[in-house]
mmCIF file of C-alpha atoms and ligand atoms in Angstrom:
data_model
loop_
_atom_site.group_PDB
_atom_site.id
_atom_site.type_symbol
_atom_site.label_atom_id
_atom_site.label_comp_id
_atom_site.label_asym_id
_atom_site.label_seq_id
_atom_site.Cartn_x
_atom_site.Cartn_y
_atom_site.Cartn_z
ATOM 1 C CA MET L 1 -15.061 63.712 21.277
ATOM 2 C CA ASP L 2 -12.098 62.717 18.834
ATOM 3 C CA THR L 3 -9.515 65.355 18.424
ATOM 4 C CA ILE L 4 -6.015 65.975 17.241
ATOM 5 C CA SER L 5 -3.404 64.848 20.096
ATOM 6 C CA LEU L 6 -1.242 67.255 21.526
ATOM 7 C CA GLN L 7 1.735 64.864 20.773
ATOM 8 C CA PHE L 8 1.148 65.021 17.198
ATOM 9 C CA THR L 9 1.070 68.733 17.283
ATOM 10 C CA GLU L 10 4.183 69.303 18.751
ATOM 11 C CA GLN L 11 5.984 66.364 16.859
ATOM 12 C CA VAL L 12 4.916 68.568 14.107
ATOM 13 C CA ARG L 13 6.175 71.938 15.505
ATOM 14 C CA ALA L 14 9.565 70.200 16.313
ATOM 15 C CA GLN L 15 9.970 69.077 12.626
ATOM 16 C CA LEU L 16 8.966 72.408 11.127
ATOM 17 C CA ALA L 17 11.510 74.058 13.296
ATOM 18 C CA LEU L 18 14.225 71.915 11.560
ATOM 19 C CA ALA L 19 13.130 72.363 7.976
ATOM 20 C CA ASN L 20 13.106 74.872 5.536
ATOM 21 C CA ASN L 21 12.419 73.175 2.306
ATOM 22 C CA ILE L 22 8.976 71.466 2.715
ATOM 23 C CA THR L 23 6.937 69.377 0.182
ATOM 24 C CA ILE L 24 3.345 68.247 0.412
ATOM 25 C CA LEU L 25 1.923 65.353 -1.686
ATOM 26 C CA THR L 26 -1.531 64.154 -2.295
ATOM 27 C CA HIS L 27 -3.174 61.270 -4.143
ATOM 28 C CA LYS L 28 -3.771 61.183 -7.877
ATOM 29 C CA ASN L 29 -6.911 62.578 -9.404
ATOM 30 C CA PRO L 30 -6.937 65.019 -6.330
ATOM 31 C CA ASP L 31 -10.543 65.594 -5.080
ATOM 32 C CA GLY L 32 -11.666 68.385 -2.908
ATOM 33 C CA ASP L 33 -10.217 67.361 0.353
ATOM 34 C CA ALA L 34 -6.930 66.284 -1.324
ATOM 35 C CA MET L 35 -6.390 69.982 -2.777
ATOM 36 C CA GLY L 36 -7.961 71.482 0.498
ATOM 37 C CA SER L 37 -5.501 70.004 2.764
ATOM 38 C CA GLY L 38 -2.519 70.160 0.623
ATOM 39 C CA LEU L 39 -3.214 73.875 -0.342
ATOM 40 C CA ALA L 40 -3.755 74.840 3.183
ATOM 41 C CA LEU L 41 -0.823 73.440 4.281
ATOM 42 C CA TYR L 42 1.242 74.995 1.678
ATOM 43 C CA ASN L 43 -0.333 78.428 2.247
ATOM 44 C CA TYR L 44 0.302 78.106 5.771
ATOM 45 C CA LEU L 45 3.988 77.145 5.348
ATOM 46 C CA GLN L 46 4.458 80.022 2.865
ATOM 47 C CA GLU L 47 2.927 82.528 5.515
ATOM 48 C CA LYS L 48 5.448 81.086 8.027
ATOM 49 C CA GLY L 49 8.402 82.095 5.612
ATOM 50 C CA LYS L 50 9.294 78.330 4.578
ATOM 51 C CA ASN L 51 9.770 77.325 1.055
ATOM 52 C CA SER L 52 7.034 74.990 0.742
ATOM 53 C CA THR L 53 5.848 73.083 -2.680
ATOM 54 C CA PHE L 54 2.508 71.207 -3.264
ATOM 55 C CA ILE L 55 2.813 68.499 -5.507
ATOM 56 C CA VAL L 56 -0.014 66.402 -7.058
ATOM 57 C CA PRO L 57 0.506 63.062 -9.212
ATOM 58 C CA ASN L 58 -1.661 64.316 -12.037
ATOM 59 C CA ASP L 59 -3.653 67.213 -13.133
ATOM 60 C CA LEU L 60 -6.989 68.488 -11.247
ATOM 61 C CA ALA L 61 -10.348 69.037 -12.252
ATOM 62 C CA ASN L 62 -11.607 72.516 -13.202
ATOM 63 C CA TYR L 63 -14.060 72.800 -10.141
ATOM 64 C CA LEU L 64 -10.958 73.238 -8.003
ATOM 65 C CA ASN L 65 -8.694 75.477 -10.109
ATOM 66 C CA TRP L 66 -9.657 78.674 -8.499
ATOM 67 C CA MET L 67 -8.607 77.858 -4.936
ATOM 68 C CA PRO L 68 -5.692 80.082 -3.186
ATOM 69 C CA GLY L 69 -2.318 79.086 -4.191
ATOM 70 C CA VAL L 70 -3.284 76.613 -6.771
ATOM 71 C CA GLU L 71 -1.395 78.318 -9.526
ATOM 72 C CA ASN L 72 1.804 77.295 -7.896
ATOM 73 C CA THR L 73 0.947 73.627 -7.640
ATOM 74 C CA ILE L 74 3.060 71.324 -9.418
ATOM 75 C CA VAL L 75 1.599 68.333 -11.470
ATOM 76 C CA TYR L 76 4.163 65.517 -11.386
ATOM 77 C CA GLU L 77 3.003 63.742 -14.498
ATOM 78 C CA THR L 78 3.610 67.034 -16.709
ATOM 79 C CA ASP L 79 6.312 68.653 -14.619
ATOM 80 C CA LYS L 80 8.518 65.664 -13.997
ATOM 81 C CA ASP L 81 11.748 67.294 -13.889
ATOM 82 C CA LYS L 82 10.671 70.391 -11.842
ATOM 83 C CA ALA L 83 9.123 67.876 -9.246
ATOM 84 C CA GLU L 84 11.875 65.808 -8.835
ATOM 85 C CA THR L 85 14.489 68.771 -8.423
ATOM 86 C CA ILE L 86 12.139 69.910 -5.750
ATOM 87 C CA ILE L 87 11.848 66.628 -4.138
ATOM 88 C CA ALA L 88 15.513 65.967 -4.073
ATOM 89 C CA ALA L 89 16.185 69.151 -2.174
ATOM 90 C CA THR L 90 13.165 68.387 0.343
ATOM 91 C CA GLU L 91 14.179 68.335 4.122
ATOM 92 C CA LEU L 92 10.378 67.419 5.333
ATOM 93 C CA LEU L 93 7.410 65.631 3.527
ATOM 94 C CA PHE L 94 3.783 65.843 4.486
ATOM 95 C CA PHE L 95 1.224 63.192 3.008
ATOM 96 C CA VAL L 96 -2.157 64.400 2.871
ATOM 97 C CA ASP L 97 -5.627 62.521 2.451
ATOM 98 C CA PHE L 98 -4.043 59.311 1.513
ATOM 99 C CA ASN L 99 -2.423 56.395 3.185
ATOM 100 C CA HIS L 100 -1.273 53.994 0.350
ATOM 101 C CA SER L 101 1.985 54.545 -1.858
ATOM 102 C CA SER L 102 0.009 53.198 -4.633
ATOM 103 C CA ARG L 103 -2.072 56.488 -4.451
ATOM 104 C CA LEU L 104 0.904 58.435 -5.586
ATOM 105 C CA SER L 105 1.212 56.742 -8.888
ATOM 106 C CA ALA L 106 4.782 57.361 -10.676
ATOM 107 C CA ALA L 107 5.603 59.996 -8.060
ATOM 108 C CA ASN L 108 6.193 57.182 -5.287
ATOM 109 C CA ASP L 109 9.402 55.852 -6.944
ATOM 110 C CA LYS L 110 11.023 59.355 -6.179
ATOM 111 C CA ILE L 111 9.596 59.383 -2.624
ATOM 112 C CA ALA L 112 9.900 55.750 -1.408
ATOM 113 C CA GLY L 113 13.611 55.543 -0.700
ATOM 114 C CA LEU L 114 13.985 59.120 0.591
ATOM 115 C CA GLN L 115 15.534 59.147 4.112
ATOM 116 C CA ILE L 116 13.894 62.273 5.410
ATOM 117 C CA PRO L 117 10.953 62.776 7.976
ATOM 118 C CA LYS L 118 7.650 62.141 6.475
ATOM 119 C CA ILE L 119 4.326 63.104 8.111
ATOM 120 C CA MET L 120 0.960 61.714 7.102
ATOM 121 C CA ILE L 121 -2.350 63.186 7.836
ATOM 122 C CA ASP L 122 -5.251 61.344 6.724
ATOM 123 C CA HIS L 123 -8.690 59.641 7.517
ATOM 124 C CA HIS L 124 -8.618 56.434 5.193
ATOM 125 C CA PRO L 125 -8.683 53.184 6.988
ATOM 126 C CA GLU L 126 -5.619 50.880 7.564
ATOM 127 C CA PRO L 127 -2.843 53.081 6.954
ATOM 128 C CA GLU L 128 0.375 51.829 5.169
ATOM 129 C CA ASN L 129 3.613 51.975 7.062
ATOM 130 C CA ILE L 130 4.950 54.845 4.859
ATOM 131 C CA ALA L 131 5.629 57.846 7.236
ATOM 132 C CA ASN L 132 7.595 58.399 10.283
ATOM 133 C CA ILE L 133 4.734 60.396 12.092
ATOM 134 C CA VAL L 134 1.234 59.592 11.475
ATOM 135 C CA TYR L 135 -2.017 61.126 12.493
ATOM 136 C CA SER L 136 -4.598 58.984 11.192
ATOM 137 C CA ARG L 137 -8.433 59.382 12.077
ATOM 138 C CA ILE L 138 -11.118 57.383 10.388
ATOM 139 C CA SER L 139 -13.882 59.369 12.150
ATOM 140 C CA ALA L 140 -12.679 62.780 10.931
ATOM 141 C CA SER L 141 -14.964 64.091 8.036
ATOM 142 C CA SER L 142 -12.038 64.987 6.075
ATOM 143 C CA THR L 143 -8.288 65.446 6.162
ATOM 144 C CA CYS L 144 -9.029 69.180 6.032
ATOM 145 C CA GLU L 145 -10.574 69.047 9.431
ATOM 146 C CA MET L 146 -7.583 67.395 10.850
ATOM 147 C CA VAL L 147 -5.190 69.953 8.963
ATOM 148 C CA TYR L 148 -7.369 72.348 10.775
ATOM 149 C CA GLU L 149 -6.949 71.180 14.301
ATOM 150 C CA LEU L 150 -3.488 70.996 13.538
ATOM 151 C CA LEU L 151 -2.939 74.245 12.656
ATOM 152 C CA ASN L 152 -5.048 75.563 15.417
ATOM 153 C CA GLY L 153 -2.909 73.682 17.591
ATOM 154 C CA LEU L 154 0.450 75.091 16.200
ATOM 155 C CA GLU L 155 -0.948 78.579 16.439
ATOM 156 C CA ASN L 156 -2.485 78.433 19.684
ATOM 157 C CA ASP L 157 -4.848 81.346 19.109
ATOM 158 C CA ASN L 158 -7.145 80.956 16.358
ATOM 159 C CA THR L 159 -5.353 83.141 13.753
ATOM 160 C CA LEU L 160 -5.510 81.281 10.232
ATOM 161 C CA SER L 161 -5.474 83.241 7.467
ATOM 162 C CA LYS L 162 -8.355 83.543 4.997
ATOM 163 C CA ASP L 163 -6.723 81.654 2.349
ATOM 164 C CA VAL L 164 -5.898 78.708 4.554
ATOM 165 C CA ALA L 165 -9.292 78.567 5.810
ATOM 166 C CA THR L 166 -10.836 78.502 2.483
ATOM 167 C CA CYS L 167 -8.770 75.675 1.434
ATOM 168 C CA LEU L 168 -9.702 73.971 4.395
ATOM 169 C CA MET L 169 -13.411 74.641 3.885
ATOM 170 C CA VAL L 170 -13.280 73.214 0.376
ATOM 171 C CA GLY L 171 -12.094 69.813 1.938
ATOM 172 C CA ILE L 172 -15.060 69.658 4.575
ATOM 173 C CA ILE L 173 -17.723 70.799 2.152
ATOM 174 C CA THR L 174 -16.751 68.272 -0.760
ATOM 175 C CA ASP L 175 -15.986 65.200 1.841
ATOM 176 C CA THR L 176 -19.423 65.715 3.622
ATOM 177 C CA GLY L 177 -21.287 66.289 0.565
ATOM 178 C CA LYS L 178 -22.261 69.867 1.988
ATOM 179 C CA PHE L 179 -22.632 68.344 5.500
ATOM 180 C CA SER L 180 -24.849 65.644 4.576
ATOM 181 C CA HIS L 181 -22.701 62.687 5.464
ATOM 182 C CA ASN L 182 -19.627 61.967 7.473
ATOM 183 C CA SER L 183 -20.383 64.897 9.675
ATOM 184 C CA SER L 184 -22.257 64.222 12.664
ATOM 185 C CA ASN L 185 -19.352 64.706 15.037
ATOM 186 C CA PRO L 186 -19.141 68.270 16.867
ATOM 187 C CA ALA L 187 -15.508 68.654 15.774
ATOM 188 C CA THR L 188 -16.373 68.941 12.171
ATOM 189 C CA PHE L 189 -18.571 72.119 13.206
ATOM 190 C CA MET L 190 -16.197 73.365 15.393
ATOM 191 C CA ALA L 191 -13.778 73.388 12.583
ATOM 192 C CA ALA L 192 -16.286 74.948 10.187
ATOM 193 C CA ALA L 193 -16.958 77.515 12.684
ATOM 194 C CA GLY L 194 -13.104 78.360 13.150
ATOM 195 C CA MET L 195 -13.006 78.718 9.319
ATOM 196 C CA LEU L 196 -16.040 81.252 9.287
ATOM 197 C CA LYS L 197 -14.226 83.194 12.130
ATOM 198 C CA ALA L 198 -11.062 83.514 9.900
ATOM 199 C CA GLY L 199 -13.433 85.225 7.307
ATOM 200 C CA ILE L 200 -13.996 82.759 4.897
ATOM 201 C CA ASP L 201 -16.783 83.628 2.360
ATOM 202 C CA LYS L 202 -18.813 80.149 2.592
ATOM 203 C CA ASP L 203 -21.092 81.045 -0.234
ATOM 204 C CA PHE L 204 -18.536 81.998 -2.648
ATOM 205 C CA ILE L 205 -16.858 78.539 -2.014
ATOM 206 C CA VAL L 206 -19.886 76.572 -2.446
ATOM 207 C CA ASP L 207 -20.564 78.698 -5.813
ATOM 208 C CA LYS L 208 -17.247 78.080 -6.995
ATOM 209 C CA ILE L 209 -17.443 74.054 -6.245
ATOM 210 C CA TYR L 210 -21.002 73.267 -7.422
ATOM 211 C CA ASN L 211 -22.220 76.081 -9.522
ATOM 212 C CA ASN L 212 -19.382 76.429 -12.105
ATOM 213 C CA TYR L 213 -20.207 73.812 -14.647
ATOM 214 C CA SER L 214 -20.528 73.382 -18.310
ATOM 215 C CA GLU L 215 -23.763 73.015 -20.120
ATOM 216 C CA ASP L 216 -22.471 69.835 -21.405
ATOM 217 C CA ARG L 217 -21.887 68.343 -17.911
ATOM 218 C CA LEU L 218 -25.296 69.056 -16.945
ATOM 219 C CA ARG L 219 -26.731 67.320 -19.960
ATOM 220 C CA LEU L 220 -24.618 64.464 -19.267
ATOM 221 C CA LEU L 221 -25.728 64.119 -15.981
ATOM 222 C CA GLY L 222 -29.233 64.043 -17.254
ATOM 223 C CA HIS L 223 -28.366 61.665 -19.850
ATOM 224 C CA THR L 224 -26.551 59.280 -17.386
ATOM 225 C CA MET L 225 -29.524 59.368 -14.836
ATOM 226 C CA CYS L 226 -32.238 58.912 -17.547
ATOM 227 C CA ASN L 227 -30.609 56.481 -19.828
ATOM 228 C CA LYS L 228 -27.967 54.479 -18.305
ATOM 229 C CA MET L 229 -29.064 53.954 -14.610
ATOM 230 C CA VAL L 230 -29.737 50.377 -13.728
ATOM 231 C CA ILE L 231 -31.539 49.183 -10.744
ATOM 232 C CA ILE L 232 -31.129 45.761 -9.144
ATOM 233 C CA PRO L 233 -33.984 45.556 -6.613
ATOM 234 C CA GLU L 234 -33.277 42.207 -5.185
ATOM 235 C CA TYR L 235 -29.854 43.542 -4.082
ATOM 236 C CA GLY L 236 -30.850 47.413 -3.381
ATOM 237 C CA THR L 237 -28.194 48.379 -5.668
ATOM 238 C CA ALA L 238 -28.046 50.803 -8.776
ATOM 239 C CA PHE L 239 -25.236 51.329 -11.112
ATOM 240 C CA ILE L 240 -24.453 53.890 -13.980
ATOM 241 C CA SER L 241 -21.878 53.706 -16.557
ATOM 242 C CA LEU L 242 -20.248 55.893 -19.153
ATOM 243 C CA SER L 243 -18.518 54.858 -22.282
ATOM 244 C CA LEU L 244 -15.631 56.685 -23.871
ATOM 245 C CA GLU L 245 -18.218 57.459 -27.068
ATOM 246 C CA GLU L 246 -20.770 58.876 -24.357
ATOM 247 C CA GLN L 247 -18.173 61.135 -22.904
ATOM 248 C CA GLN L 248 -17.060 62.539 -26.216
ATOM 249 C CA LYS L 249 -20.312 63.137 -27.326
ATOM 250 C CA PHE L 250 -20.992 65.573 -24.164
ATOM 251 C CA ASN L 251 -17.282 66.922 -24.512
ATOM 252 C CA PHE L 252 -16.343 65.351 -21.106
ATOM 253 C CA GLN L 253 -13.924 67.459 -19.211
ATOM 254 C CA LYS L 254 -11.884 66.424 -16.025
ATOM 255 C CA GLY L 255 -14.165 66.391 -13.051
ATOM 256 C CA ASP L 256 -17.427 66.317 -15.220
ATOM 257 C CA ALA L 257 -18.730 63.176 -13.589
ATOM 258 C CA GLU L 258 -17.775 64.215 -9.978
ATOM 259 C CA GLY L 259 -20.562 63.573 -7.590
ATOM 260 C CA PHE L 260 -22.645 61.239 -10.340
ATOM 261 C CA VAL L 261 -22.241 58.104 -8.135
ATOM 262 C CA ASN L 262 -24.041 59.651 -5.318
ATOM 263 C CA TYR L 263 -27.459 60.443 -6.963
ATOM 264 C CA PRO L 264 -28.857 56.781 -7.331
ATOM 265 C CA LEU L 265 -28.465 56.508 -3.597
ATOM 266 C CA SER L 266 -31.144 59.069 -3.217
ATOM 267 C CA ILE L 267 -33.799 56.249 -4.512
ATOM 268 C CA ALA L 268 -35.534 54.676 -1.583
ATOM 269 C CA GLY L 269 -34.181 51.226 -0.776
ATOM 270 C CA ILE L 270 -30.826 51.742 -2.441
ATOM 271 C CA THR L 271 -28.016 50.876 -0.511
ATOM 272 C CA LEU L 272 -25.009 50.408 -2.794
ATOM 273 C CA SER L 273 -24.515 52.764 -5.949
ATOM 274 C CA ALA L 274 -21.681 52.176 -8.415
ATOM 275 C CA PHE L 275 -20.278 53.902 -11.298
ATOM 276 C CA PHE L 276 -18.226 52.670 -14.113
ATOM 277 C CA MET L 277 -16.549 55.154 -16.481
ATOM 278 C CA GLU L 278 -14.437 53.998 -19.537
ATOM 279 C CA LYS L 279 -10.927 55.506 -19.580
ATOM 280 C CA GLU L 280 -8.254 54.813 -22.565
ATOM 281 C CA ASN L 281 -6.661 52.092 -20.660
ATOM 282 C CA MET L 282 -8.997 50.859 -17.781
ATOM 283 C CA VAL L 283 -12.533 51.107 -16.288
ATOM 284 C CA LYS L 284 -12.605 53.771 -13.368
ATOM 285 C CA CYS L 285 -14.778 52.370 -10.636
ATOM 286 C CA SER L 286 -16.579 54.440 -7.727
ATOM 287 C CA PHE L 287 -18.917 53.087 -5.108
ATOM 288 C CA ARG L 288 -21.079 54.835 -2.511
ATOM 289 C CA SER L 289 -23.072 52.746 0.189
ATOM 290 C CA LYS L 290 -25.212 53.688 3.317
ATOM 291 C CA GLY L 291 -25.138 52.151 6.866
ATOM 292 C CA ASP L 292 -22.867 49.161 7.520
ATOM 293 C CA PHE L 293 -22.246 48.047 3.746
ATOM 294 C CA PRO L 294 -18.442 48.308 3.059
ATOM 295 C CA ALA L 295 -17.888 49.701 -0.291
ATOM 296 C CA ASN L 296 -14.061 49.784 0.473
ATOM 297 C CA ILE L 297 -14.201 46.009 1.110
ATOM 298 C CA LEU L 298 -15.845 45.363 -2.103
ATOM 299 C CA SER L 299 -13.524 47.687 -4.106
ATOM 300 C CA GLN L 300 -10.080 46.200 -2.415
ATOM 301 C CA ASN L 301 -11.513 42.485 -2.964
ATOM 302 C CA HIS L 302 -12.730 43.080 -6.598
ATOM 303 C CA PHE L 303 -11.458 46.326 -8.057
ATOM 304 C CA LYS L 304 -7.849 46.836 -6.872
ATOM 305 C CA GLY L 305 -9.098 49.665 -4.724
ATOM 306 C CA GLY L 306 -10.116 50.795 -1.335
ATOM 307 C CA GLY L 307 -11.362 54.127 0.376
ATOM 308 C CA HIS L 308 -13.793 54.524 3.319
ATOM 309 C CA LEU L 309 -16.726 52.356 4.309
ATOM 310 C CA ASN L 310 -19.477 54.194 2.520
ATOM 311 C CA ALA L 311 -17.151 55.815 -0.512
ATOM 312 C CA ALA L 312 -14.536 53.680 -2.185
ATOM 313 C CA GLY L 313 -12.939 53.626 -5.833
ATOM 314 C CA GLY L 314 -10.991 51.293 -7.863
ATOM 315 C CA GLU L 315 -10.094 50.172 -11.256
ATOM 316 C CA SER L 316 -10.724 47.104 -13.837
ATOM 317 C CA GLN L 317 -8.571 46.146 -16.625
ATOM 318 C CA LEU L 318 -11.737 44.521 -18.135
ATOM 319 C CA SER L 319 -13.914 45.934 -20.836
ATOM 320 C CA LEU L 320 -16.851 48.169 -19.596
ATOM 321 C CA ASN L 321 -19.424 45.343 -20.167
ATOM 322 C CA GLU L 322 -17.302 42.805 -18.416
ATOM 323 C CA THR L 323 -16.651 44.831 -15.734
ATOM 324 C CA ILE L 324 -20.506 45.603 -15.260
ATOM 325 C CA GLU L 325 -21.032 41.751 -15.365
ATOM 326 C CA LYS L 326 -18.316 41.156 -12.876
ATOM 327 C CA PHE L 327 -19.885 43.863 -10.473
ATOM 328 C CA LYS L 328 -23.293 42.072 -11.132
ATOM 329 C CA SER L 329 -21.758 38.617 -10.213
ATOM 330 C CA ILE L 330 -20.138 39.723 -6.852
ATOM 331 C CA LEU L 331 -23.424 41.080 -5.452
ATOM 332 C CA PRO L 332 -24.529 37.843 -3.818
ATOM 333 C CA GLU L 333 -21.357 37.956 -1.582
ATOM 334 C CA PHE L 334 -22.684 40.906 0.112
ATOM 335 C CA GLU L 335 -26.224 39.754 0.688
ATOM 336 C CA LYS L 336 -26.099 40.045 4.546
ATOM 337 C CA TYR L 337 -25.574 43.808 4.297
ATOM 338 C CA PHE L 338 -28.450 44.322 1.994
ATOM 339 C CA ASN L 339 -30.477 42.081 4.320
ATOM 340 C CA ASN L 340 -29.195 44.334 7.389
ATOM 341 C CA ALA L 341 -30.362 47.477 5.261
ATOM 342 C CA LYS L 342 -33.865 45.823 4.415
ATOM 343 C CA ALA L 343 -34.502 45.144 8.487
HETATM 344 P P1 5GP Y 1 -13.910 58.627 -5.972
HETATM 345 O O1 5GP Y 1 -15.071 57.398 -6.228
HETATM 346 O O2 5GP Y 1 -14.523 59.712 -5.648
HETATM 347 O O3 5GP Y 1 -12.842 58.138 -6.834
HETATM 348 O O4 5GP Y 1 -13.312 57.848 -4.675
HETATM 349 C C1 5GP Y 1 -13.910 57.660 -3.370
HETATM 350 C C2 5GP Y 1 -13.011 57.342 -2.392
HETATM 351 O O5 5GP Y 1 -12.380 56.065 -2.540
HETATM 352 C C3 5GP Y 1 -12.085 58.256 -1.908
HETATM 353 O O6 5GP Y 1 -12.286 58.503 -0.481
HETATM 354 C C4 5GP Y 1 -10.628 57.981 -2.395
HETATM 355 O O7 5GP Y 1 -9.582 58.182 -1.490
HETATM 356 C C5 5GP Y 1 -10.792 56.271 -2.588
HETATM 357 N N1 5GP Y 1 -10.367 55.620 -3.748
HETATM 358 C C6 5GP Y 1 -10.595 56.094 -5.038
HETATM 359 N N2 5GP Y 1 -9.957 55.623 -5.921
HETATM 360 C C7 5GP Y 1 -9.006 54.514 -5.405
HETATM 361 C C8 5GP Y 1 -8.168 53.736 -5.613
HETATM 362 O O8 5GP Y 1 -7.963 53.363 -6.758
HETATM 363 N N3 5GP Y 1 -7.344 53.012 -4.574
HETATM 364 C C9 5GP Y 1 -7.850 53.224 -3.206
HETATM 365 N N4 5GP Y 1 -7.261 52.772 -2.305
HETATM 366 N N5 5GP Y 1 -8.845 54.261 -2.992
HETATM 367 C C10 5GP Y 1 -9.447 54.643 -3.758
HETATM 368 MN MN1 MN Y 2 -10.408 62.915 2.154
#
């Protein structure tokens, strides 16, 4: 069973002994795993008496705005001066849930040249060489699973606080779609069991994440699936899109379209699902796939993005319609994966 190495845990222990001012960074548009792993580390370090700060590149979505410690999170984009003062005094950096400097957006300019120890904990493929100490495990369900093992190893005695365990559970739940994908490794359930032992209220967490949306959001979901989903049967593909005008019509709030891209995969015979969302200066692209279809390669090669085999994201500078046309035109490149799925 894949699990954390003792060597990594001991390296982290040694670094923690040397540093008091510690900053944790995660990727732009932070999702549940990014916020979960970052806030878990933040809370843990605070409990240990360290002066820790969690910085996110841009604002987070409402569905995560209740997490323990979230009120102390610094948003780089809106609080640049404060973030830069903190970064300048930092003695140790943690990178969680990303492995490419581009995922930090503008915050990367302040990080890249810093001559201080950098520790990366992440589960995305092909890590870039941006940290001194790296724990990368593609088979992990989530970065939260890895942080759980780290903290458990550091403590040796299963004494995570309820706050830390609550944050970690958010990442496992969201990155596995409530234990439906990326969760066939016993390590994932052992981590979840440890969190339950720490006293988390799992039902409360699920309720906060999934049952806390606006009426507009549910109507937007209905509109998107009913009126905007296009199926391309010969390529086992479905895609959805939302223009800025449609978003305005449904009073779109950040995070409202979270998870939309997963729904078309529930149709029999669909192997690839894509979602194109128009933004002010680009089109945000999301891809989800089944089996061995490499959504990350598709995104990396054509949409300046990346991610996991079955969940990837990217962007396009073309118009919404041109982006959709481009997407349709590249599908033949991936024909063998559609055929594999049919076999
Ligand atoms: P989502 O579709 O939810 O935005 O992203 C799905 C997955 O793809 C996430 O694991 C995320 O880390 C990754 N991802 C999303 N956007 C980008 C991007 O612009 N670049 C890269 N390299 N990965 C991305
Ligand atoms: Mn993740």
